[in-house]
Amino acid sequence: NRTKVTEFIFVGFQSHPGLQLLLSVLFLTIYVVTVVGNACMILIIRMDSNLHAPMYFFLENLSILDICYSSVITPKAALTFSLGRRIISYSGCASQMFFFSLFGTTEAFFLAVMAYDRFTAICNPLLYQIIMNKRLCVFMVVGSYLSGCINCTIQTGFTFSLSFCGPKEINHFFCDVLAVMHTSCSDTLVNEIVMLAVCGSIIVGTALVVFISYCYIIITIVQMPSIESRHKAFSTCSSHVLAVSLFFGTVFFMYAQPGATSSPDKSNTISILYTIVIPMLNPFIYTLRNKEVKRSLKKQFK
């Protein structure tokens, strides 16, 4: 009976103790860079009044989300590798899955919202401030979190309603839905269908919003009269396109295809990208490819 299960054991990335220590140092270093990088982005946006615009409001919230997202996974993984203690409690596993699903889903909606923001700014520049008013921006952020909360409640509830009477070894370094599901002795067909339907609809739906937004953006940019205006419009979108490509590419591979549920072993390496690496890269992507942020950063240093 699942009520008798008090803990799970992570078996992902089991190797030589020296490599375990290296992974621990690597994960901890990435986590520190993630927190510092995103915290700096938040401070830059808050301290510079020129960056108090809808685009940077969403970027600030994305940085907050990335810190939370990384904090759910990385510290526990680093501790697991360093101490060799691969045990997580039943309630701890459920909590980790809940918040991982919450922040991961919310990030997908954030990227879709940011794509709509860029669509409005480039395709309707004269109405941009009217359309993207503060009330709508706050509504979009809250709506993204609520959508994430609905998904994580469904995923966590369905997964932990299963019975865990066999081996409690999770073939992963954190409590991912698929990995925990495959440790159950219950029939997981319904859970797999629900996961594929819910996650697939979220990923495809948000990706579709991004795709349609950028189709209109590209058409508008091509029709601009001067090369300078086209370059300026494209430069405001390039960082977001890169962030979207990294996130949706890895997440789609993991959750939105039928084959994902049958091969949990291959998810270990790929999941490092969207759980640990991407939250670290986001502040650098948006800083290095954004002239206004770089200008503000230079001014703050001076």
mmCIF file of C-alpha atoms in Angstrom:
data_model
loop_
_atom_site.group_PDB
_atom_site.id
_atom_site.type_symbol
_atom_site.label_atom_id
_atom_site.label_comp_id
_atom_site.label_asym_id
_atom_site.label_seq_id
_atom_site.Cartn_x
_atom_site.Cartn_y
_atom_site.Cartn_z
ATOM 1 C CA ASN A 1 0.000 0.000 0.000
ATOM 2 C CA ARG A 2 1.292 3.485 -0.884
ATOM 3 C CA THR A 3 0.716 4.678 2.703
ATOM 4 C CA LYS A 4 3.546 2.348 3.837
ATOM 5 C CA VAL A 5 6.079 4.060 1.567
ATOM 6 C CA THR A 6 7.954 6.677 3.591
ATOM 7 C CA GLU A 7 10.856 7.459 1.256
ATOM 8 C CA PHE A 8 12.259 7.079 -2.259
ATOM 9 C CA ILE A 9 15.820 6.525 -3.486
ATOM 10 C CA PHE A 10 17.353 8.411 -6.445
ATOM 11 C CA VAL A 11 19.419 6.161 -8.744
ATOM 12 C CA GLY A 12 20.063 8.611 -11.586
ATOM 13 C CA PHE A 13 23.721 9.430 -12.371
ATOM 14 C CA GLN A 14 25.144 6.687 -10.139
ATOM 15 C CA SER A 15 28.880 6.509 -10.879
ATOM 16 C CA HIS A 16 32.365 6.765 -9.369
ATOM 17 C CA PRO A 17 32.511 8.794 -6.101
ATOM 18 C CA GLY A 18 34.956 11.244 -7.736
ATOM 19 C CA LEU A 19 32.458 11.986 -10.503
ATOM 20 C CA GLN A 20 29.701 12.355 -7.904
ATOM 21 C CA LEU A 21 31.738 15.048 -6.165
ATOM 22 C CA LEU A 22 32.366 16.768 -9.509
ATOM 23 C CA LEU A 23 28.624 16.767 -10.254
ATOM 24 C CA SER A 24 27.943 18.214 -6.814
ATOM 25 C CA VAL A 25 30.411 21.072 -7.350
ATOM 26 C CA LEU A 26 29.069 21.669 -10.862
ATOM 27 C CA PHE A 27 25.436 21.784 -9.725
ATOM 28 C CA LEU A 28 26.246 24.047 -6.785
ATOM 29 C CA THR A 29 28.258 26.422 -9.013
ATOM 30 C CA ILE A 30 25.424 26.600 -11.545
ATOM 31 C CA TYR A 31 22.938 27.290 -8.751
ATOM 32 C CA VAL A 32 25.017 30.168 -7.333
ATOM 33 C CA VAL A 33 25.413 31.678 -10.825
ATOM 34 C CA THR A 34 21.656 31.275 -11.402
ATOM 35 C CA VAL A 35 20.683 33.055 -8.185
ATOM 36 C CA VAL A 36 23.253 35.850 -8.581
ATOM 37 C CA GLY A 37 22.514 36.379 -12.280
ATOM 38 C CA ASN A 38 18.743 36.538 -11.871
ATOM 39 C CA ALA A 39 19.001 38.655 -8.697
ATOM 40 C CA CYS A 40 21.189 41.154 -10.591
ATOM 41 C CA MET A 41 18.612 41.277 -13.379
ATOM 42 C CA ILE A 42 15.861 42.042 -10.855
ATOM 43 C CA LEU A 43 17.947 44.803 -9.221
ATOM 44 C CA ILE A 44 18.863 46.388 -12.562
ATOM 45 C CA ILE A 45 15.218 46.556 -13.644
ATOM 46 C CA ARG A 46 14.022 47.950 -10.312
ATOM 47 C CA MET A 47 16.778 50.549 -9.998
ATOM 48 C CA ASP A 48 16.526 51.973 -13.525
ATOM 49 C CA SER A 49 13.328 53.918 -14.205
ATOM 50 C CA ASN A 50 13.953 53.574 -17.967
ATOM 51 C CA LEU A 51 13.292 49.863 -17.621
ATOM 52 C CA HIS A 52 9.906 50.274 -15.929
ATOM 53 C CA ALA A 53 8.030 49.002 -18.980
ATOM 54 C CA PRO A 54 5.818 45.933 -19.576
ATOM 55 C CA MET A 55 8.629 44.011 -21.292
ATOM 56 C CA TYR A 56 10.913 44.388 -18.272
ATOM 57 C CA PHE A 57 8.076 43.761 -15.836
ATOM 58 C CA PHE A 58 7.705 40.304 -17.390
ATOM 59 C CA LEU A 59 11.478 39.858 -17.487
ATOM 60 C CA GLU A 60 11.731 40.696 -13.777
ATOM 61 C CA ASN A 61 9.042 38.141 -12.949
ATOM 62 C CA LEU A 62 10.792 35.580 -15.160
ATOM 63 C CA SER A 63 13.981 36.086 -13.114
ATOM 64 C CA ILE A 64 12.066 35.579 -9.857
ATOM 65 C CA LEU A 65 10.489 32.451 -11.323
ATOM 66 C CA ASP A 66 13.873 31.075 -12.469
ATOM 67 C CA ILE A 67 15.328 31.466 -8.969
ATOM 68 C CA CYS A 68 12.383 29.543 -7.492
ATOM 69 C CA TYR A 69 12.464 26.970 -10.301
ATOM 70 C CA SER A 70 16.164 26.233 -9.818
ATOM 71 C CA SER A 71 15.870 26.216 -6.006
ATOM 72 C CA VAL A 72 13.386 23.342 -6.097
ATOM 73 C CA ILE A 73 15.825 20.993 -7.867
ATOM 74 C CA THR A 74 19.488 22.048 -7.783
ATOM 75 C CA PRO A 75 20.360 22.330 -4.032
ATOM 76 C CA LYS A 76 18.831 18.923 -3.261
ATOM 77 C CA ALA A 77 20.635 17.344 -6.232
ATOM 78 C CA ALA A 78 23.984 18.883 -5.225
ATOM 79 C CA LEU A 79 23.495 17.670 -1.650
ATOM 80 C CA THR A 80 22.612 14.199 -2.893
ATOM 81 C CA PHE A 81 25.789 13.936 -4.965
ATOM 82 C CA SER A 82 28.071 15.353 -2.254
ATOM 83 C CA LEU A 83 26.805 13.267 0.677
ATOM 84 C CA GLY A 84 25.917 10.162 -1.286
ATOM 85 C CA ARG A 85 22.589 10.087 0.576
ATOM 86 C CA ARG A 86 20.107 9.582 -2.232
ATOM 87 C CA ILE A 87 17.006 9.350 -0.037
ATOM 88 C CA ILE A 88 14.028 11.714 -0.183
ATOM 89 C CA SER A 89 10.926 11.372 1.963
ATOM 90 C CA TYR A 90 7.505 10.593 0.510
ATOM 91 C CA SER A 91 6.153 14.049 1.418
ATOM 92 C CA GLY A 92 9.395 15.698 0.254
ATOM 93 C CA CYS A 93 9.109 13.995 -3.119
ATOM 94 C CA ALA A 94 5.476 15.095 -3.480
ATOM 95 C CA SER A 95 6.404 18.678 -2.556
ATOM 96 C CA GLN A 96 9.303 18.750 -4.995
ATOM 97 C CA MET A 97 7.108 17.450 -7.806
ATOM 98 C CA PHE A 98 4.376 19.965 -6.994
ATOM 99 C CA PHE A 99 6.635 23.035 -7.064
ATOM 100 C CA PHE A 100 8.695 21.774 -10.004
ATOM 101 C CA SER A 101 5.491 21.361 -12.052
ATOM 102 C CA LEU A 102 4.178 24.726 -10.817
ATOM 103 C CA PHE A 103 7.252 26.752 -11.789
ATOM 104 C CA GLY A 104 7.925 24.793 -14.984
ATOM 105 C CA THR A 105 4.379 25.255 -16.278
ATOM 106 C CA THR A 106 4.321 28.918 -15.240
ATOM 107 C CA GLU A 107 7.537 29.537 -17.182
ATOM 108 C CA ALA A 108 5.933 28.145 -20.342
ATOM 109 C CA PHE A 109 3.023 30.582 -19.933
ATOM 110 C CA PHE A 110 5.449 33.434 -19.159
ATOM 111 C CA LEU A 111 7.287 32.856 -22.438
ATOM 112 C CA ALA A 112 3.974 32.913 -24.309
ATOM 113 C CA VAL A 113 2.968 36.150 -22.538
ATOM 114 C CA MET A 114 6.329 37.731 -23.399
ATOM 115 C CA ALA A 115 5.848 36.746 -27.054
ATOM 116 C CA TYR A 116 2.449 38.473 -27.057
ATOM 117 C CA ASP A 117 4.077 41.531 -25.490
ATOM 118 C CA ARG A 118 6.658 41.684 -28.325
ATOM 119 C CA PHE A 119 3.862 41.186 -30.888
ATOM 120 C CA THR A 120 1.949 44.146 -29.454
ATOM 121 C CA ALA A 121 5.049 46.358 -29.253
ATOM 122 C CA ILE A 122 6.122 45.736 -32.857
ATOM 123 C CA CYS A 123 2.809 45.235 -34.652
ATOM 124 C CA ASN A 124 0.793 47.867 -32.695
ATOM 125 C CA PRO A 125 3.400 50.352 -31.403
ATOM 126 C CA LEU A 126 0.984 53.314 -31.136
ATOM 127 C CA LEU A 127 -1.433 51.301 -28.960
ATOM 128 C CA TYR A 128 1.242 49.419 -27.015
ATOM 129 C CA GLN A 129 1.003 51.412 -23.764
ATOM 130 C CA ILE A 130 -2.796 51.316 -23.884
ATOM 131 C CA ILE A 131 -3.068 47.581 -24.576
ATOM 132 C CA MET A 132 -0.250 46.467 -22.273
ATOM 133 C CA ASN A 133 -1.409 48.469 -19.270
ATOM 134 C CA LYS A 134 -0.389 47.600 -15.730
ATOM 135 C CA ARG A 135 -3.670 45.863 -14.975
ATOM 136 C CA LEU A 136 -3.354 43.510 -17.957
ATOM 137 C CA CYS A 137 0.311 42.763 -17.156
ATOM 138 C CA VAL A 138 -0.514 41.801 -13.566
ATOM 139 C CA PHE A 139 -3.481 39.737 -14.794
ATOM 140 C CA MET A 140 -1.213 37.830 -17.203
ATOM 141 C CA VAL A 141 1.360 37.082 -14.497
ATOM 142 C CA VAL A 142 -1.290 35.923 -12.008
ATOM 143 C CA GLY A 143 -3.024 33.906 -14.734
ATOM 144 C CA SER A 144 0.252 32.163 -15.579
ATOM 145 C CA TYR A 145 0.734 31.129 -11.947
ATOM 146 C CA LEU A 146 -2.877 29.948 -11.648
ATOM 147 C CA SER A 147 -2.499 27.850 -14.798
ATOM 148 C CA GLY A 148 0.685 26.369 -13.374
ATOM 149 C CA CYS A 149 -1.081 25.631 -10.095
ATOM 150 C CA ILE A 150 -3.884 23.761 -11.886
ATOM 151 C CA ASN A 151 -1.403 21.616 -13.802
ATOM 152 C CA CYS A 152 0.819 20.797 -10.811
ATOM 153 C CA THR A 153 -2.238 19.859 -8.720
ATOM 154 C CA ILE A 154 -3.412 17.461 -11.432
ATOM 155 C CA GLN A 155 0.023 15.926 -12.029
ATOM 156 C CA THR A 156 0.952 15.532 -8.354
ATOM 157 C CA GLY A 157 -2.515 14.340 -7.346
ATOM 158 C CA PHE A 158 -2.696 11.685 -10.078
ATOM 159 C CA THR A 159 0.873 10.485 -9.505
ATOM 160 C CA PHE A 160 0.640 10.108 -5.728
ATOM 161 C CA SER A 161 -2.748 8.410 -5.946
ATOM 162 C CA LEU A 162 -0.847 5.386 -7.327
ATOM 163 C CA SER A 163 0.327 2.490 -5.159
ATOM 164 C CA PHE A 164 4.070 2.125 -4.548
ATOM 165 C CA CYS A 165 4.568 -1.447 -3.366
ATOM 166 C CA GLY A 166 7.628 -2.479 -5.391
ATOM 167 C CA PRO A 167 11.166 -1.034 -5.587
ATOM 168 C CA LYS A 168 11.192 2.613 -4.523
ATOM 169 C CA GLU A 169 14.141 3.549 -6.748
ATOM 170 C CA ILE A 170 13.538 6.644 -8.903
ATOM 171 C CA ASN A 171 15.589 6.564 -12.096
ATOM 172 C CA HIS A 172 16.341 10.283 -11.855
ATOM 173 C CA PHE A 173 18.054 12.905 -9.685
ATOM 174 C CA PHE A 174 14.754 14.560 -8.679
ATOM 175 C CA CYS A 175 11.070 13.653 -8.385
ATOM 176 C CA ASP A 176 9.961 14.037 -11.963
ATOM 177 C CA VAL A 177 6.434 12.894 -12.813
ATOM 178 C CA LEU A 178 7.530 10.209 -15.271
ATOM 179 C CA ALA A 179 10.299 8.836 -13.061
ATOM 180 C CA VAL A 180 8.053 8.509 -9.980
ATOM 181 C CA MET A 181 5.246 7.063 -12.066
ATOM 182 C CA HIS A 182 7.477 4.233 -13.287
ATOM 183 C CA THR A 183 8.211 3.131 -9.699
ATOM 184 C CA SER A 184 4.527 2.372 -9.088
ATOM 185 C CA CYS A 185 3.083 -1.125 -9.114
ATOM 186 C CA SER A 186 -0.292 0.241 -10.296
ATOM 187 C CA ASP A 187 -1.465 0.462 -13.893
ATOM 188 C CA THR A 188 -0.177 3.867 -15.062
ATOM 189 C CA LEU A 189 -1.947 3.996 -18.438
ATOM 190 C CA VAL A 190 -4.517 6.555 -17.273
ATOM 191 C CA ASN A 191 -1.797 8.666 -15.662
ATOM 192 C CA GLU A 192 0.293 8.599 -18.835
ATOM 193 C CA ILE A 193 -2.698 9.614 -20.943
ATOM 194 C CA VAL A 194 -3.565 12.438 -18.532
ATOM 195 C CA MET A 195 0.055 13.629 -18.449
ATOM 196 C CA LEU A 196 0.346 13.536 -22.238
ATOM 197 C CA ALA A 197 -2.981 15.320 -22.685
ATOM 198 C CA VAL A 198 -2.432 18.034 -20.064
ATOM 199 C CA CYS A 199 1.289 18.663 -20.640
ATOM 200 C CA GLY A 200 0.924 18.290 -24.383
ATOM 201 C CA SER A 201 -1.919 20.819 -24.547
ATOM 202 C CA ILE A 202 0.023 23.305 -22.385
ATOM 203 C CA ILE A 203 3.257 22.966 -24.348
ATOM 204 C CA VAL A 204 1.592 22.969 -27.770
ATOM 205 C CA GLY A 205 -0.833 25.760 -26.779
ATOM 206 C CA THR A 206 1.822 28.106 -25.408
ATOM 207 C CA ALA A 207 4.209 27.257 -28.273
ATOM 208 C CA LEU A 208 1.408 28.032 -30.740
ATOM 209 C CA VAL A 209 0.916 31.478 -29.170
ATOM 210 C CA VAL A 210 4.652 32.104 -29.547
ATOM 211 C CA PHE A 211 4.667 30.847 -33.138
ATOM 212 C CA ILE A 212 1.668 32.921 -34.268
ATOM 213 C CA SER A 213 3.026 36.024 -32.511
ATOM 214 C CA TYR A 214 6.367 35.730 -34.269
ATOM 215 C CA CYS A 215 4.740 35.061 -37.648
ATOM 216 C CA TYR A 216 3.035 38.465 -37.361
ATOM 217 C CA ILE A 217 6.239 40.018 -35.999
ATOM 218 C CA ILE A 218 8.312 38.734 -38.950
ATOM 219 C CA ILE A 219 5.737 39.983 -41.459
ATOM 220 C CA THR A 220 5.736 43.414 -39.786
ATOM 221 C CA ILE A 221 9.555 43.587 -39.647
ATOM 222 C CA VAL A 222 9.908 42.646 -43.334
ATOM 223 C CA GLN A 223 7.498 45.464 -44.267
ATOM 224 C CA MET A 224 9.469 48.118 -42.343
ATOM 225 C CA PRO A 225 10.999 50.749 -44.684
ATOM 226 C CA SER A 226 14.519 51.107 -43.231
ATOM 227 C CA ILE A 227 17.224 48.581 -42.368
ATOM 228 C CA GLU A 228 17.828 50.340 -39.042
ATOM 229 C CA SER A 229 14.215 49.985 -37.911
ATOM 230 C CA ARG A 230 14.189 46.315 -38.953
ATOM 231 C CA HIS A 231 17.404 45.666 -37.037
ATOM 232 C CA LYS A 232 16.072 47.429 -33.930
ATOM 233 C CA ALA A 233 12.804 45.481 -34.006
ATOM 234 C CA PHE A 234 14.606 42.180 -34.504
ATOM 235 C CA SER A 235 17.123 42.874 -31.703
ATOM 236 C CA THR A 236 14.295 43.251 -29.167
ATOM 237 C CA CYS A 237 13.034 39.760 -30.063
ATOM 238 C CA SER A 238 16.212 37.747 -30.649
ATOM 239 C CA SER A 239 16.909 37.041 -26.965
ATOM 240 C CA HIS A 240 13.348 35.863 -26.384
ATOM 241 C CA VAL A 241 13.485 33.619 -29.468
ATOM 242 C CA LEU A 242 16.647 31.968 -28.138
ATOM 243 C CA ALA A 243 15.137 31.445 -24.659
ATOM 244 C CA VAL A 244 11.942 30.033 -26.164
ATOM 245 C CA SER A 245 13.858 27.643 -28.441
ATOM 246 C CA LEU A 246 15.916 26.244 -25.556
ATOM 247 C CA PHE A 247 12.967 25.798 -23.194
ATOM 248 C CA PHE A 248 10.292 24.445 -25.537
ATOM 249 C CA GLY A 249 12.761 22.258 -27.443
ATOM 250 C CA THR A 250 13.813 20.287 -24.361
ATOM 251 C CA VAL A 251 10.387 20.262 -22.671
ATOM 252 C CA PHE A 252 8.606 19.097 -25.837
ATOM 253 C CA PHE A 253 11.106 16.259 -26.156
ATOM 254 C CA MET A 254 10.424 15.232 -22.536
ATOM 255 C CA TYR A 255 6.659 15.559 -22.096
ATOM 256 C CA ALA A 256 4.736 16.281 -25.310
ATOM 257 C CA GLN A 257 5.536 13.165 -27.346
ATOM 258 C CA PRO A 258 4.159 9.642 -26.838
ATOM 259 C CA GLY A 259 7.641 8.035 -26.705
ATOM 260 C CA ALA A 260 8.594 10.085 -23.670
ATOM 261 C CA THR A 261 6.586 7.933 -21.303
ATOM 262 C CA SER A 262 8.321 4.697 -22.399
ATOM 263 C CA SER A 263 11.974 5.734 -21.974
ATOM 264 C CA PRO A 264 12.601 7.441 -18.616
ATOM 265 C CA ASP A 265 16.358 6.631 -18.657
ATOM 266 C CA LYS A 266 17.187 9.114 -21.424
ATOM 267 C CA SER A 267 15.520 11.958 -19.496
ATOM 268 C CA ASN A 268 18.329 12.385 -16.939
ATOM 269 C CA THR A 269 20.755 14.304 -19.137
ATOM 270 C CA ILE A 270 18.127 16.237 -21.089
ATOM 271 C CA SER A 271 16.289 17.354 -17.948
ATOM 272 C CA ILE A 272 19.479 19.054 -16.705
ATOM 273 C CA LEU A 273 19.009 21.593 -19.503
ATOM 274 C CA TYR A 274 15.526 22.857 -18.593
ATOM 275 C CA THR A 275 15.764 22.405 -14.805
ATOM 276 C CA ILE A 276 19.282 23.702 -14.110
ATOM 277 C CA VAL A 277 21.038 25.175 -17.171
ATOM 278 C CA ILE A 278 18.260 27.288 -18.732
ATOM 279 C CA PRO A 279 17.440 29.231 -15.502
ATOM 280 C CA MET A 280 21.155 30.069 -15.348
ATOM 281 C CA LEU A 281 21.363 31.124 -19.016
ATOM 282 C CA ASN A 282 18.231 33.305 -19.124
ATOM 283 C CA PRO A 283 19.692 36.431 -17.426
ATOM 284 C CA PHE A 284 22.770 36.244 -19.684
ATOM 285 C CA ILE A 285 20.654 35.789 -22.811
ATOM 286 C CA TYR A 286 18.465 38.789 -22.002
ATOM 287 C CA THR A 287 21.422 40.919 -20.818
ATOM 288 C CA LEU A 288 23.955 40.290 -23.567
ATOM 289 C CA ARG A 289 21.423 40.719 -26.380
ATOM 290 C CA ASN A 290 19.554 43.710 -24.964
ATOM 291 C CA LYS A 291 21.086 47.159 -25.474
ATOM 292 C CA GLU A 292 18.877 48.864 -22.867
ATOM 293 C CA VAL A 293 19.815 46.355 -20.156
ATOM 294 C CA LYS A 294 23.528 46.594 -21.056
ATOM 295 C CA ARG A 295 23.310 50.395 -20.965
ATOM 296 C CA SER A 296 21.622 50.286 -17.575
ATOM 297 C CA LEU A 297 24.188 47.770 -16.299
ATOM 298 C CA LYS A 298 27.081 50.041 -17.322
ATOM 299 C CA LYS A 299 25.378 52.994 -15.661
ATOM 300 C CA GLN A 300 24.897 51.080 -12.401
ATOM 301 C CA PHE A 301 28.570 50.041 -12.356
ATOM 302 C CA LYS A 302 29.676 53.639 -12.938
#
